[in-house]
């Protein structure tokens, strides 16, 4: 009988860090611990009290260290084991969440001379203040015909590293000048844990404009953007980018002090939170598509093929599964749209009814909406409340809904919004397949996927495909633990580890023939409007 | 000094009759009396308790007589005058509100053998059960190229007389067979008051498919529609249609008993409620446009010119002002759309805020919406929640709104809906002018026009025209009194009477240059979408 040994996975989300202790032989999640970040998201004021502009979203790196200090000892204690039983550690993180550090690895915001400068803090993924810089980069790259622009579907997001860095250069040149490296928070944690400065390919590839073949954008491009960017590649942007066939290193003295783990414990390269779920859900094969459905949605596809797919956010070789390309597409608003609706558009009578039944307003609306036949409401929506990420890549697009009559009820609108997100997904799936990239399996993860049966059935019906629902609510953390098990050498590769440790599906939704037929007609109408408002009639952009 | 003499005007609305006593020299409204109909609108059950289908809306004619019995004596009493002081009576009525009567003038619903048959009752203007019959009439008329169809913009409404009559023939052939005449409730009241059977041109012209030049649709058309309609014109449909240069007659014995007025008192021809407001507001000249803004909107234009204006509901010579053609256009939803919004889309926090401030939710939304700059919200709507009456004449069109983001607030949507109705109005105004019919003056009446300053300013800005706000809230009843004063011979014609007795404006809204400019751009976008969804992309109809 094998002695039980354990790996630890930590999922760094937007508001908290979640740590799980996993039995490396059985995959059982033995213990769990969560810590909310003390500073949460700083979108109104700095710790000094200074007001922040409205599109700012900052974080404090000390909060990330507190997660290590608190949750790792906590899971050991809960499982009544010692550090000797832990054979590996992996983390996953939001992205692009980037910070400036000095040559000692100290974030500038933790130094007295910079702590009142907002640009010295972590710029969280949803920090949107660098939109003008993103526009500038897109314009220049398009004008110069930069080859890397195609990889990202012809447009990059203000959430990515270079716009955020350029914003710092323009708004706080002293912070820029005194930055030794701009580093993803995930990679900074590798440094804190191991003492080694490594950069995980998945972050660099999706968010840093880096790719294995040609590296970062050329110095020519950088200096054309701003002469002060001269020489940034190799200095403030590290080229030590590693694929998932490598590891970040081993816990050093500082890492051991932070976590209570033994010096020498292997640490996997960090993974983007969404991607970490893939091994956890055993989505590791060519043609496997994972839907992650939350406030927004992220769709990640493994493929052996390399193709330019218009409007897809990018692909990275070895980024998630060594040997495969991983493509990423997104829908900028999903659950956020439903929340907007509930917050802004639900009448008091519905709130009262939900209260009387003791259920959430979302649940009440789902109950009512699930009684509607496909197409019964006569409503049709475009799911662009937060712009369109794929395949139109236009954050200035906005939501639309049509078909309202004086008899239209809130649940009908609610359902139309859900259906709109399903149609938006179908556009993405079709785009892949039309580009010659096959999709064999679809697996959905995230809270909405597990809770909302009506929505998942609608997705299966609209896509006319079976949808598997992933079995873990902590897919990110489990995925990180799986990478840790490979880093520990327990398994030879991610596929083998995932086959053993991943969660099995909890449910499979199969398309219902009658609904599939009805949705085919509705989707045809959606697609016409998608192309009309996305490409022909610029009214949404004109109105903004 | 002239002895004061009085005229009486009675406005028959959807739920009540409102009677005013007016000084025929000064125009002063000396007394007023209102009676709610005992049966209100019967849209759920007959008096027998029989359930009604959902699109039914019936009334009981006894309620109309009760208004005469109660309110006329009441205003005399309130003013301390006698019947000798009353020189004329006029009424106005909703339309098309039609009933079947026997040769004695008794409504079939008041006869024992028919009182349990729903088709024997008054079919109120908003009785919508005859939509299939309206569709059938439209289809046949279009196929046969019936010339009269152009007068009504190419399509007639299920609210009009012929669909309602055809519905009776099909659903209750015995009621049809035993009907001596189908008669507007307004004309039936003329008969009750004077003993003479006359038909007012404005009802026949707008709602009865009659016109001065060619009369009713041909017997050929009628029999093609249903062989049992053979010979209906001249029998069940009277051809004794009179223009406003005539009067209905004089109070007879029965009329005197009903009202307490003297036998011989002149009775004006009845007027459609909306049109009766025109003399009351002194809107009697060539090029004068009256907006009546309520749950829906009705736009009535006087013109010396006769033109076919595509999508306009009809025109009638001498119908309102002798010598002028009167055109009518409509917006099927205005206040109804705002009510839908308040009922279905306003969050509980807004209800609480309104309660705390002690104001209506409409008022709270107006307060918030009026603080927005033109175009600030990025929203644009099509005002088709209840279909489009003019100029697309398509009741299967539906509402649309676009521009929503996760930041969109209820007041922004509310304002976008108001703006949409303004754009809808501009389409109508432009349609007139592009057809060669001039509009010189615009005057708005109705509760919304008097209360909603933001909305009226938006209308002035969008139309880039001055908008006068009418001074009377009882415009219909005052207008009826003005017609009564002409019937009485106190004035030679309506223009002269209106000049003396009409109310002066209470307010004038002038366009604000800066807003006019901003709305020009927004209207351009609206018009593109209006044409796209109204003519090119049939998605709204496909979805229904």
Coordinates of C-alpha atoms in Angstrom, one line a residue, chain A residues 336-337 340 343-348 351 375 378-380 384-386 398-410 413 522 525 528-529 532-533 537 539-540 542-544, chain B residues 336-337 340 343-348 351 375 378-380 384-386 398-410 413 522 525 528-529 532-533 537 539-540 542-544:
Chain A
X336 CA -22.8 40.1 -15.4
X337 CA -25.6 40.7 -17.8
X340 CA -27.4 43.8 -14.4
X343 CA -30.3 44.8 -10.3
X344 CA -31.9 47.3 -12.8
X345 CA -35.0 45.7 -14.3
X346 CA -36.9 43.5 -11.9
X347 CA -40.1 44.9 -10.5
X348 CA -40.8 44.9 -6.8
X351 CA -38.7 40.6 -5.3
X375 CA -39.4 31.2 -29.2
X378 CA -40.7 36.7 -29.4
X379 CA -37.6 38.3 -27.9
X380 CA -34.1 38.3 -29.3
X384 CA -22.9 42.7 -25.8
X385 CA -23.6 44.5 -22.5
X386 CA -19.8 44.4 -21.9
X398 CA -23.4 47.3 -26.7
X399 CA -26.4 45.2 -25.7
X400 CA -29.6 45.1 -27.8
X401 CA -32.9 43.5 -27.2
X402 CA -35.9 43.4 -29.5
X403 CA -39.4 41.9 -29.6
X404 CA -40.8 43.7 -26.6
X405 CA -44.6 44.2 -26.4
X406 CA -46.7 45.6 -23.7
X407 CA -47.2 42.0 -22.5
X408 CA -43.5 41.2 -22.2
X409 CA -42.6 39.8 -18.8
X410 CA -39.3 40.1 -16.9
X413 CA -36.3 39.1 -21.0
X522 CA -33.8 31.9 -33.8
X525 CA -32.0 35.7 -36.9
X528 CA -28.1 38.4 -39.1
X529 CA -28.3 41.0 -36.3
X532 CA -25.5 43.8 -39.0
X533 CA -24.6 45.6 -35.7
X537 CA -24.3 49.5 -38.9
X539 CA -24.8 52.8 -34.5
X540 CA -23.6 51.3 -31.2
X542 CA -21.6 56.1 -32.9
X543 CA -23.8 56.4 -29.8
X544 CA -21.0 55.9 -27.3
Chain B
X336 CA -48.3 52.6 -22.3
X337 CA -44.7 51.9 -23.0
X340 CA -44.8 48.9 -19.1
X343 CA -44.4 47.9 -14.1
X344 CA -41.8 45.5 -15.4
X345 CA -38.4 47.0 -15.2
X346 CA -37.9 49.3 -12.2
X347 CA -35.8 47.9 -9.4
X348 CA -37.0 47.9 -5.8
X351 CA -39.5 52.2 -5.6
X375 CA -27.0 61.2 -26.1
X378 CA -25.7 55.7 -25.6
X379 CA -29.2 54.2 -25.8
X380 CA -31.6 54.2 -28.7
X384 CA -43.0 49.7 -31.2
X385 CA -44.1 48.0 -28.0
X386 CA -47.6 48.1 -29.3
X398 CA -42.2 45.1 -31.6
X399 CA -40.0 47.2 -29.4
X400 CA -36.3 47.4 -29.5
X401 CA -33.6 49.0 -27.4
X402 CA -29.9 49.0 -27.9
X403 CA -26.9 50.5 -26.3
X404 CA -27.1 48.8 -23.0
X405 CA -23.9 48.3 -21.0
X406 CA -23.4 47.0 -17.5
X407 CA -23.6 50.6 -16.3
X408 CA -26.9 51.4 -17.9
X409 CA -29.4 52.8 -15.4
X410 CA -33.2 52.6 -15.3
X413 CA -33.8 53.5 -20.5
X522 CA -29.5 60.5 -32.9
X525 CA -29.5 56.5 -36.4
X528 CA -31.8 53.8 -40.2
X529 CA -33.0 51.3 -37.7
X532 CA -34.1 48.4 -41.3
X533 CA -36.5 46.7 -38.9
X537 CA -35.2 42.7 -41.8
X539 CA -37.0 39.5 -37.7
X540 CA -39.7 41.0 -35.5
X542 CA -40.6 36.2 -37.8
X543 CA -40.3 36.0 -34.0
X544 CA -43.9 36.6 -33.3

